[in-house]
mmCIF file with all atom_site columns, C-alpha atoms in Angstrom:
data_model
loop_
_atom_site.group_PDB
_atom_site.id
_atom_site.type_symbol
_atom_site.label_atom_id
_atom_site.label_alt_id
_atom_site.label_comp_id
_atom_site.label_asym_id
_atom_site.label_entity_id
_atom_site.label_seq_id
_atom_site.pdbx_PDB_ins_code
_atom_site.Cartn_x
_atom_site.Cartn_y
_atom_site.Cartn_z
_atom_site.occupancy
_atom_site.B_iso_or_equiv
_atom_site.pdbx_formal_charge
_atom_site.auth_seq_id
_atom_site.auth_comp_id
_atom_site.auth_asym_id
_atom_site.auth_atom_id
_atom_site.pdbx_PDB_model_num
ATOM 1   C CA . MET N 1 1   ? 17.638  14.532  -11.856 1.00 34.00 ? 1   MET N CA 1
ATOM 2   C CA . LEU N 1 2   ? 14.991  14.125  -14.599 1.00 41.00 ? 2   LEU N CA 1
ATOM 3   C CA . SER N 1 3   ? 15.313  16.101  -17.791 1.00 41.00 ? 3   SER N CA 1
ATOM 4   C CA . VAL N 1 4   ? 12.170  17.516  -19.222 1.00 43.00 ? 4   VAL N CA 1
ATOM 5   C CA . LYS N 1 5   ? 11.421  20.352  -21.844 1.00 48.00 ? 5   LYS N CA 1
ATOM 6   C CA . GLU N 1 6   ? 8.687   21.929  -19.730 1.00 54.00 ? 6   GLU N CA 1
ATOM 7   C CA . ASN N 1 7   ? 8.101   22.209  -16.004 1.00 60.00 ? 7   ASN N CA 1
ATOM 8   C CA . HIS N 1 8   ? 5.390   24.630  -15.126 1.00 71.00 ? 8   HIS N CA 1
ATOM 9   C CA . PRO N 1 9   ? 4.259   24.813  -11.520 1.00 83.00 ? 9   PRO N CA 1
ATOM 10  C CA . VAL N 1 10  ? 1.369   22.602  -10.803 1.00 89.00 ? 10  VAL N CA 1
ATOM 11  C CA . GLU N 1 11  ? -1.479  23.006  -8.263  1.00 92.00 ? 11  GLU N CA 1
ATOM 12  C CA . PHE N 1 12  ? -3.694  20.007  -7.871  1.00 95.00 ? 12  PHE N CA 1
ATOM 13  C CA . SER N 1 13  ? -7.399  20.645  -8.002  1.00 94.00 ? 13  SER N CA 1
ATOM 14  C CA . ALA N 1 14  ? -9.499  20.041  -4.931  1.00 95.00 ? 14  ALA N CA 1
ATOM 15  C CA . GLU N 1 15  ? -11.241 17.091  -6.881  1.00 96.00 ? 15  GLU N CA 1
ATOM 16  C CA . LEU N 1 16  ? -7.812  15.701  -7.800  1.00 96.00 ? 16  LEU N CA 1
ATOM 17  C CA . LEU N 1 17  ? -6.908  15.892  -4.121  1.00 96.00 ? 17  LEU N CA 1
ATOM 18  C CA . THR N 1 18  ? -10.106 14.099  -3.081  1.00 96.00 ? 18  THR N CA 1
ATOM 19  C CA . LYS N 1 19  ? -9.364  11.233  -5.541  1.00 97.00 ? 19  LYS N CA 1
ATOM 20  C CA . PHE N 1 20  ? -5.826  10.928  -4.042  1.00 96.00 ? 20  PHE N CA 1
ATOM 21  C CA . ALA N 1 21  ? -7.291  10.630  -0.543  1.00 95.00 ? 21  ALA N CA 1
ATOM 22  C CA . GLU N 1 22  ? -9.824  8.009   -1.639  1.00 96.00 ? 22  GLU N CA 1
ATOM 23  C CA . VAL N 1 23  ? -7.079  6.003   -3.432  1.00 96.00 ? 23  VAL N CA 1
ATOM 24  C CA . ALA N 1 24  ? -4.692  6.294   -0.388  1.00 95.00 ? 24  ALA N CA 1
ATOM 25  C CA . SER N 1 25  ? -7.602  5.233   2.061   1.00 95.00 ? 25  SER N CA 1
ATOM 26  C CA . ARG N 1 26  ? -7.581  1.829   0.323   1.00 95.00 ? 26  ARG N CA 1
ATOM 27  C CA . TYR N 1 27  ? -4.189  1.009   2.021   1.00 94.00 ? 27  TYR N CA 1
ATOM 28  C CA . PRO N 1 28  ? -3.285  0.273   5.481   1.00 92.00 ? 28  PRO N CA 1
ATOM 29  C CA . GLN N 1 29  ? -2.101  3.102   7.747   1.00 89.00 ? 29  GLN N CA 1
ATOM 30  C CA . GLY N 1 30  ? 1.705   3.496   6.984   1.00 88.00 ? 30  GLY N CA 1
ATOM 31  C CA . LYS N 1 31  ? 1.391   1.937   3.597   1.00 92.00 ? 31  LYS N CA 1
ATOM 32  C CA . GLN N 1 32  ? 0.059   4.798   1.657   1.00 87.00 ? 32  GLN N CA 1
ATOM 33  C CA . LYS N 1 33  ? 3.103   4.488   -0.676  1.00 93.00 ? 33  LYS N CA 1
ATOM 34  C CA . SER N 1 34  ? 1.239   1.585   -2.352  1.00 95.00 ? 34  SER N CA 1
ATOM 35  C CA . ALA N 1 35  ? -0.887  4.118   -3.861  1.00 96.00 ? 35  ALA N CA 1
ATOM 36  C CA . LEU N 1 36  ? 1.884   5.643   -5.866  1.00 97.00 ? 36  LEU N CA 1
ATOM 37  C CA . LEU N 1 37  ? 1.061   3.924   -9.178  1.00 97.00 ? 37  LEU N CA 1
ATOM 38  C CA . PRO N 1 38  ? -2.668  4.901   -9.222  1.00 97.00 ? 38  PRO N CA 1
ATOM 39  C CA . LEU N 1 39  ? -1.806  8.388   -8.015  1.00 97.00 ? 39  LEU N CA 1
ATOM 40  C CA . LEU N 1 40  ? 0.709   8.875   -11.019 1.00 97.00 ? 40  LEU N CA 1
ATOM 41  C CA . HIS N 1 41  ? -2.110  7.641   -13.325 1.00 95.00 ? 41  HIS N CA 1
ATOM 42  C CA . LEU N 1 42  ? -4.439  10.224  -12.038 1.00 96.00 ? 42  LEU N CA 1
ATOM 43  C CA . VAL N 1 43  ? -1.927  13.026  -12.428 1.00 96.00 ? 43  VAL N CA 1
ATOM 44  C CA . GLN N 1 44  ? -1.156  11.791  -16.005 1.00 93.00 ? 44  GLN N CA 1
ATOM 45  C CA . ALA N 1 45  ? -4.853  11.568  -16.785 1.00 90.00 ? 45  ALA N CA 1
ATOM 46  C CA . GLU N 1 46  ? -5.207  15.252  -15.599 1.00 91.00 ? 46  GLU N CA 1
ATOM 47  C CA . TYR N 1 47  ? -2.067  16.808  -17.258 1.00 90.00 ? 47  TYR N CA 1
ATOM 48  C CA . GLY N 1 48  ? -1.056  14.329  -19.993 1.00 88.00 ? 48  GLY N CA 1
ATOM 49  C CA . TRP N 1 49  ? 2.376   13.807  -18.439 1.00 92.00 ? 49  TRP N CA 1
ATOM 50  C CA . LEU N 1 50  ? 4.316   13.768  -15.121 1.00 95.00 ? 50  LEU N CA 1
ATOM 51  C CA . SER N 1 51  ? 6.215   16.852  -14.623 1.00 95.00 ? 51  SER N CA 1
ATOM 52  C CA . THR N 1 52  ? 8.954   17.093  -11.818 1.00 95.00 ? 52  THR N CA 1
ATOM 53  C CA . ASP N 1 53  ? 6.836   19.498  -10.012 1.00 95.00 ? 53  ASP N CA 1
ATOM 54  C CA . ALA N 1 54  ? 3.822   17.067  -10.195 1.00 97.00 ? 54  ALA N CA 1
ATOM 55  C CA . MET N 1 55  ? 5.915   14.219  -9.036  1.00 97.00 ? 55  MET N CA 1
ATOM 56  C CA . ASP N 1 56  ? 7.227   16.147  -6.076  1.00 96.00 ? 56  ASP N CA 1
ATOM 57  C CA . LYS N 1 57  ? 3.612   17.051  -5.033  1.00 97.00 ? 57  LYS N CA 1
ATOM 58  C CA . VAL N 1 58  ? 2.746   13.342  -5.232  1.00 97.00 ? 58  VAL N CA 1
ATOM 59  C CA . ALA N 1 59  ? 5.662   12.605  -3.085  1.00 97.00 ? 59  ALA N CA 1
ATOM 60  C CA . HIS N 1 60  ? 4.533   15.301  -0.583  1.00 96.00 ? 60  HIS N CA 1
ATOM 61  C CA . PHE N 1 61  ? 1.024   13.993  -0.411  1.00 96.00 ? 61  PHE N CA 1
ATOM 62  C CA . LEU N 1 62  ? 2.293   10.366  0.237   1.00 96.00 ? 62  LEU N CA 1
ATOM 63  C CA . GLN N 1 63  ? 5.022   11.578  2.655   1.00 94.00 ? 63  GLN N CA 1
ATOM 64  C CA . ILE N 1 64  ? 7.704   9.976   0.812   1.00 95.00 ? 64  ILE N CA 1
ATOM 65  C CA . GLU N 1 65  ? 11.034  11.203  -0.879  1.00 96.00 ? 65  GLU N CA 1
ATOM 66  C CA . PRO N 1 66  ? 10.613  12.646  -4.369  1.00 97.00 ? 66  PRO N CA 1
ATOM 67  C CA . ILE N 1 67  ? 13.327  10.226  -5.535  1.00 97.00 ? 67  ILE N CA 1
ATOM 68  C CA . GLU N 1 68  ? 11.021  7.342   -4.710  1.00 97.00 ? 68  GLU N CA 1
ATOM 69  C CA . VAL N 1 69  ? 8.479   8.720   -7.152  1.00 97.00 ? 69  VAL N CA 1
ATOM 70  C CA . TYR N 1 70  ? 11.011  9.439   -9.857  1.00 97.00 ? 70  TYR N CA 1
ATOM 71  C CA . GLU N 1 71  ? 12.367  5.717   -9.484  1.00 96.00 ? 71  GLU N CA 1
ATOM 72  C CA . VAL N 1 72  ? 8.751   4.485   -10.211 1.00 96.00 ? 72  VAL N CA 1
ATOM 73  C CA . ALA N 1 73  ? 7.972   6.899   -13.020 1.00 96.00 ? 73  ALA N CA 1
ATOM 74  C CA . THR N 1 74  ? 11.143  6.394   -14.836 1.00 93.00 ? 74  THR N CA 1
ATOM 75  C CA . PHE N 1 75  ? 10.897  2.517   -14.545 1.00 92.00 ? 75  PHE N CA 1
ATOM 76  C CA . TYR N 1 76  ? 7.442   2.104   -16.091 1.00 88.00 ? 76  TYR N CA 1
ATOM 77  C CA . THR N 1 77  ? 7.012   3.234   -19.687 1.00 83.00 ? 77  THR N CA 1
ATOM 78  C CA . MET N 1 78  ? 3.318   4.044   -19.385 1.00 86.00 ? 78  MET N CA 1
ATOM 79  C CA . TYR N 1 79  ? 4.292   7.198   -17.547 1.00 92.00 ? 79  TYR N CA 1
ATOM 80  C CA . PHE N 1 80  ? 5.385   10.226  -19.742 1.00 91.00 ? 80  PHE N CA 1
ATOM 81  C CA . LEU N 1 81  ? 8.083   12.413  -18.423 1.00 92.00 ? 81  LEU N CA 1
ATOM 82  C CA . ARG N 1 82  ? 7.484   15.122  -21.074 1.00 90.00 ? 82  ARG N CA 1
ATOM 83  C CA . PRO N 1 83  ? 4.520   16.508  -22.787 1.00 90.00 ? 83  PRO N CA 1
ATOM 84  C CA . GLN N 1 84  ? 2.777   14.125  -25.397 1.00 90.00 ? 84  GLN N CA 1
ATOM 85  C CA . GLY N 1 85  ? 0.548   14.782  -28.320 1.00 91.00 ? 85  GLY N CA 1
ATOM 86  C CA . LYS N 1 86  ? -3.244  14.484  -28.132 1.00 91.00 ? 86  LYS N CA 1
ATOM 87  C CA . TYR N 1 87  ? -2.760  11.314  -29.851 1.00 92.00 ? 87  TYR N CA 1
ATOM 88  C CA . ASN N 1 88  ? 0.167   9.254   -28.842 1.00 92.00 ? 88  ASN N CA 1
ATOM 89  C CA . LEU N 1 89  ? 0.818   6.535   -31.425 1.00 95.00 ? 89  LEU N CA 1
ATOM 90  C CA . GLU N 1 90  ? 2.692   3.486   -29.893 1.00 94.00 ? 90  GLU N CA 1
ATOM 91  C CA . ILE N 1 91  ? 4.068   1.013   -32.423 1.00 96.00 ? 91  ILE N CA 1
ATOM 92  C CA . CYS N 1 92  ? 5.163   -2.521  -31.539 1.00 95.00 ? 92  CYS N CA 1
ATOM 93  C CA . ARG N 1 93  ? 8.908   -2.693  -32.166 1.00 94.00 ? 93  ARG N CA 1
ATOM 94  C CA . THR N 1 94  ? 9.572   -6.312  -31.076 1.00 93.00 ? 94  THR N CA 1
ATOM 95  C CA . GLY N 1 95  ? 10.697  -9.086  -33.511 1.00 93.00 ? 95  GLY N CA 1
ATOM 96  C CA . PRO N 1 96  ? 7.492   -10.301 -34.956 1.00 93.00 ? 96  PRO N CA 1
ATOM 97  C CA . CYS N 1 97  ? 6.209   -6.860  -35.699 1.00 94.00 ? 97  CYS N CA 1
ATOM 98  C CA . CYS N 1 98  ? 9.615   -5.920  -37.265 1.00 94.00 ? 98  CYS N CA 1
ATOM 99  C CA . LEU N 1 99  ? 9.581   -8.869  -39.314 1.00 95.00 ? 99  LEU N CA 1
ATOM 100 C CA . VAL N 1 100 ? 6.480   -7.761  -41.129 1.00 96.00 ? 100 VAL N CA 1
ATOM 101 C CA . GLY N 1 101 ? 7.412   -4.026  -41.418 1.00 95.00 ? 101 GLY N CA 1
ATOM 102 C CA . ALA N 1 102 ? 7.024   -2.170  -38.085 1.00 96.00 ? 102 ALA N CA 1
ATOM 103 C CA . GLU N 1 103 ? 10.369  -0.370  -38.756 1.00 97.00 ? 103 GLU N CA 1
ATOM 104 C CA . ARG N 1 104 ? 9.051   0.630   -42.215 1.00 97.00 ? 104 ARG N CA 1
ATOM 105 C CA . ILE N 1 105 ? 5.765   1.917   -40.547 1.00 97.00 ? 105 ILE N CA 1
ATOM 106 C CA . MET N 1 106 ? 7.773   3.910   -37.845 1.00 97.00 ? 106 MET N CA 1
ATOM 107 C CA . GLN N 1 107 ? 9.775   5.469   -40.576 1.00 98.00 ? 107 GLN N CA 1
ATOM 108 C CA . TYR N 1 108 ? 6.680   6.377   -42.404 1.00 98.00 ? 108 TYR N CA 1
ATOM 109 C CA . ILE N 1 109 ? 5.099   7.863   -39.214 1.00 97.00 ? 109 ILE N CA 1
ATOM 110 C CA . GLU N 1 110 ? 8.235   10.002  -38.538 1.00 97.00 ? 110 GLU N CA 1
ATOM 111 C CA . ASP N 1 111 ? 8.269   11.303  -42.237 1.00 97.00 ? 111 ASP N CA 1
ATOM 112 C CA . ALA N 1 112 ? 4.453   11.882  -42.348 1.00 97.00 ? 112 ALA N CA 1
ATOM 113 C CA . LEU N 1 113 ? 4.128   13.699  -39.012 1.00 97.00 ? 113 LEU N CA 1
ATOM 114 C CA . GLY N 1 114 ? 7.628   15.392  -39.301 1.00 97.00 ? 114 GLY N CA 1
ATOM 115 C CA . VAL N 1 115 ? 8.851   14.603  -35.816 1.00 97.00 ? 115 VAL N CA 1
ATOM 116 C CA . LYS N 1 116 ? 11.155  12.085  -34.535 1.00 96.00 ? 116 LYS N CA 1
ATOM 117 C CA . GLU N 1 117 ? 10.303  9.641   -31.860 1.00 94.00 ? 117 GLU N CA 1
ATOM 118 C CA . GLY N 1 118 ? 9.377   11.008  -28.479 1.00 91.00 ? 118 GLY N CA 1
ATOM 119 C CA . GLU N 1 119 ? 8.727   14.613  -30.106 1.00 93.00 ? 119 GLU N CA 1
ATOM 120 C CA . VAL N 1 120 ? 5.330   16.443  -30.548 1.00 94.00 ? 120 VAL N CA 1
ATOM 121 C CA . THR N 1 121 ? 4.089   17.926  -33.712 1.00 95.00 ? 121 THR N CA 1
ATOM 122 C CA . ALA N 1 122 ? 3.810   21.614  -33.889 1.00 94.00 ? 122 ALA N CA 1
ATOM 123 C CA . ASP N 1 123 ? 0.014   21.606  -33.540 1.00 93.00 ? 123 ASP N CA 1
ATOM 124 C CA . GLY N 1 124 ? 0.169   19.481  -30.523 1.00 92.00 ? 124 GLY N CA 1
ATOM 125 C CA . LEU N 1 125 ? -1.842  16.592  -32.004 1.00 94.00 ? 125 LEU N CA 1
ATOM 126 C CA . PHE N 1 126 ? 0.593   13.829  -32.432 1.00 95.00 ? 126 PHE N CA 1
ATOM 127 C CA . SER N 1 127 ? 3.514   12.086  -30.735 1.00 95.00 ? 127 SER N CA 1
ATOM 128 C CA . TRP N 1 128 ? 4.886   8.655   -31.386 1.00 95.00 ? 128 TRP N CA 1
ATOM 129 C CA . ARG N 1 129 ? 7.201   5.936   -29.949 1.00 93.00 ? 129 ARG N CA 1
ATOM 130 C CA . GLY N 1 130 ? 8.176   2.326   -30.272 1.00 94.00 ? 130 GLY N CA 1
ATOM 131 C CA . VAL N 1 131 ? 7.158   0.179   -27.405 1.00 92.00 ? 131 VAL N CA 1
ATOM 132 C CA . GLU N 1 132 ? 7.601   -3.406  -26.485 1.00 89.00 ? 132 GLU N CA 1
ATOM 133 C CA . CYS N 1 133 ? 5.243   -6.178  -27.493 1.00 90.00 ? 133 CYS N CA 1
ATOM 134 C CA . LEU N 1 134 ? 1.479   -5.216  -27.780 1.00 89.00 ? 134 LEU N CA 1
ATOM 135 C CA . ALA N 1 135 ? 0.517   -8.978  -27.688 1.00 90.00 ? 135 ALA N CA 1
ATOM 136 C CA . ALA N 1 136 ? -0.752  -9.322  -31.328 1.00 92.00 ? 136 ALA N CA 1
ATOM 137 C CA . CYS N 1 137 ? 2.174   -11.041 -32.959 1.00 90.00 ? 137 CYS N CA 1
ATOM 138 C CA . GLY N 1 138 ? -0.118  -12.707 -35.580 1.00 92.00 ? 138 GLY N CA 1
ATOM 139 C CA . TYR N 1 139 ? -1.430  -9.317  -36.750 1.00 94.00 ? 139 TYR N CA 1
ATOM 140 C CA . GLY N 1 140 ? 1.536   -7.179  -36.937 1.00 93.00 ? 140 GLY N CA 1
ATOM 141 C CA . PRO N 1 141 ? 2.680   -4.603  -37.424 1.00 97.00 ? 141 PRO N CA 1
ATOM 142 C CA . VAL N 1 142 ? 0.453   -3.143  -34.789 1.00 96.00 ? 142 VAL N CA 1
ATOM 143 C CA . LEU N 1 143 ? -0.085  0.163   -32.803 1.00 95.00 ? 143 LEU N CA 1
ATOM 144 C CA . GLN N 1 144 ? -2.179  1.582   -30.099 1.00 93.00 ? 144 GLN N CA 1
ATOM 145 C CA . ILE N 1 145 ? -3.250  5.210   -29.627 1.00 91.00 ? 145 ILE N CA 1
ATOM 146 C CA . GLY N 1 146 ? -3.323  6.515   -26.155 1.00 73.00 ? 146 GLY N CA 1
ATOM 147 C CA . PRO N 1 147 ? -4.947  7.799   -23.936 1.00 68.00 ? 147 PRO N CA 1
ATOM 148 C CA . GLU N 1 148 ? -7.954  5.511   -24.892 1.00 73.00 ? 148 GLU N CA 1
ATOM 149 C CA . TYR N 1 149 ? -5.604  2.808   -26.219 1.00 79.00 ? 149 TYR N CA 1
ATOM 150 C CA . THR N 1 150 ? -7.413  1.944   -29.422 1.00 89.00 ? 150 THR N CA 1
ATOM 151 C CA . PHE N 1 151 ? -5.612  -0.814  -31.278 1.00 92.00 ? 151 PHE N CA 1
ATOM 152 C CA . TYR N 1 152 ? -4.957  -1.062  -34.986 1.00 95.00 ? 152 TYR N CA 1
ATOM 153 C CA . GLU N 1 153 ? -3.646  -4.195  -36.690 1.00 96.00 ? 153 GLU N CA 1
ATOM 154 C CA . ASN N 1 154 ? -1.982  -5.243  -39.975 1.00 96.00 ? 154 ASN N CA 1
ATOM 155 C CA . LEU N 1 155 ? -0.645  -1.769  -40.729 1.00 96.00 ? 155 LEU N CA 1
ATOM 156 C CA . THR N 1 156 ? 0.344   -0.527  -44.044 1.00 96.00 ? 156 THR N CA 1
ATOM 157 C CA . GLU N 1 157 ? 1.554   2.832   -44.970 1.00 97.00 ? 157 GLU N CA 1
ATOM 158 C CA . GLN N 1 158 ? -1.835  3.505   -46.456 1.00 97.00 ? 158 GLN N CA 1
ATOM 159 C CA . SER N 1 159 ? -3.652  2.585   -43.415 1.00 97.00 ? 159 SER N CA 1
ATOM 160 C CA . VAL N 1 160 ? -1.415  4.633   -41.350 1.00 97.00 ? 160 VAL N CA 1
ATOM 161 C CA . ALA N 1 161 ? -1.981  7.574   -43.603 1.00 97.00 ? 161 ALA N CA 1
ATOM 162 C CA . GLN N 1 162 ? -5.718  7.127   -43.339 1.00 97.00 ? 162 GLN N CA 1
ATOM 163 C CA . LEU N 1 163 ? -5.561  6.692   -39.497 1.00 96.00 ? 163 LEU N CA 1
ATOM 164 C CA . ILE N 1 164 ? -3.585  10.094  -39.174 1.00 96.00 ? 164 ILE N CA 1
ATOM 165 C CA . GLU N 1 165 ? -6.101  11.820  -41.554 1.00 96.00 ? 165 GLU N CA 1
ATOM 166 C CA . THR N 1 166 ? -9.054  10.552  -39.494 1.00 94.00 ? 166 THR N CA 1
ATOM 167 C CA . LEU N 1 167 ? -7.422  11.741  -36.253 1.00 94.00 ? 167 LEU N CA 1
ATOM 168 C CA . LYS N 1 168 ? -6.714  15.220  -37.605 1.00 95.00 ? 168 LYS N CA 1
ATOM 169 C CA . ASN N 1 169 ? -10.355 15.390  -38.812 1.00 94.00 ? 169 ASN N CA 1
ATOM 170 C CA . LYS N 1 170 ? -11.553 14.194  -35.382 1.00 92.00 ? 170 LYS N CA 1
ATOM 171 C CA . ALA N 1 171 ? -9.475  16.865  -33.538 1.00 90.00 ? 171 ALA N CA 1
ATOM 172 C CA . GLN N 1 172 ? -10.918 19.568  -35.881 1.00 90.00 ? 172 GLN N CA 1
ATOM 173 C CA . THR N 1 173 ? -14.589 18.399  -35.263 1.00 89.00 ? 173 THR N CA 1
ATOM 174 C CA . GLU N 1 174 ? -13.843 18.477  -31.451 1.00 86.00 ? 174 GLU N CA 1
ATOM 175 C CA . ALA N 1 175 ? -12.365 21.890  -31.463 1.00 73.00 ? 175 ALA N CA 1
#
């Protein structure tokens, strides 16, 4: 079974269920399971991550077994199985980026934020993780920030420090 730090009961809104029905209607009768990926995206956009309860409810909606949802959610790295920060920093950790300092940048982020990979800062603003290729090998090290997936290239410790400060200020002005 999946291991998550938090798993609160989930009740999908009428609006979200309407979106589910619209997406599922795009597929032939009996093939609604094909809507699984877009439905998981909708749930994650609403809640920020996929709790076991939320995945169970998606399974019920699609009339499939919960394990079928878990298999998909655990296979694709774009789905989060635990809460994430408001800003999720994803750093390319493949060879070309590592050759130009990605590991140093990841260590800097860990030290600057005070959280290890996959953890969330106490204020809920940041989480970070290493990811596979972000398709910018000539501009490494690179990172992207979800959920908008803003892209940053040629990172240095100074540019990452400025980015973190900018995001903190943005969060304060939005509050």
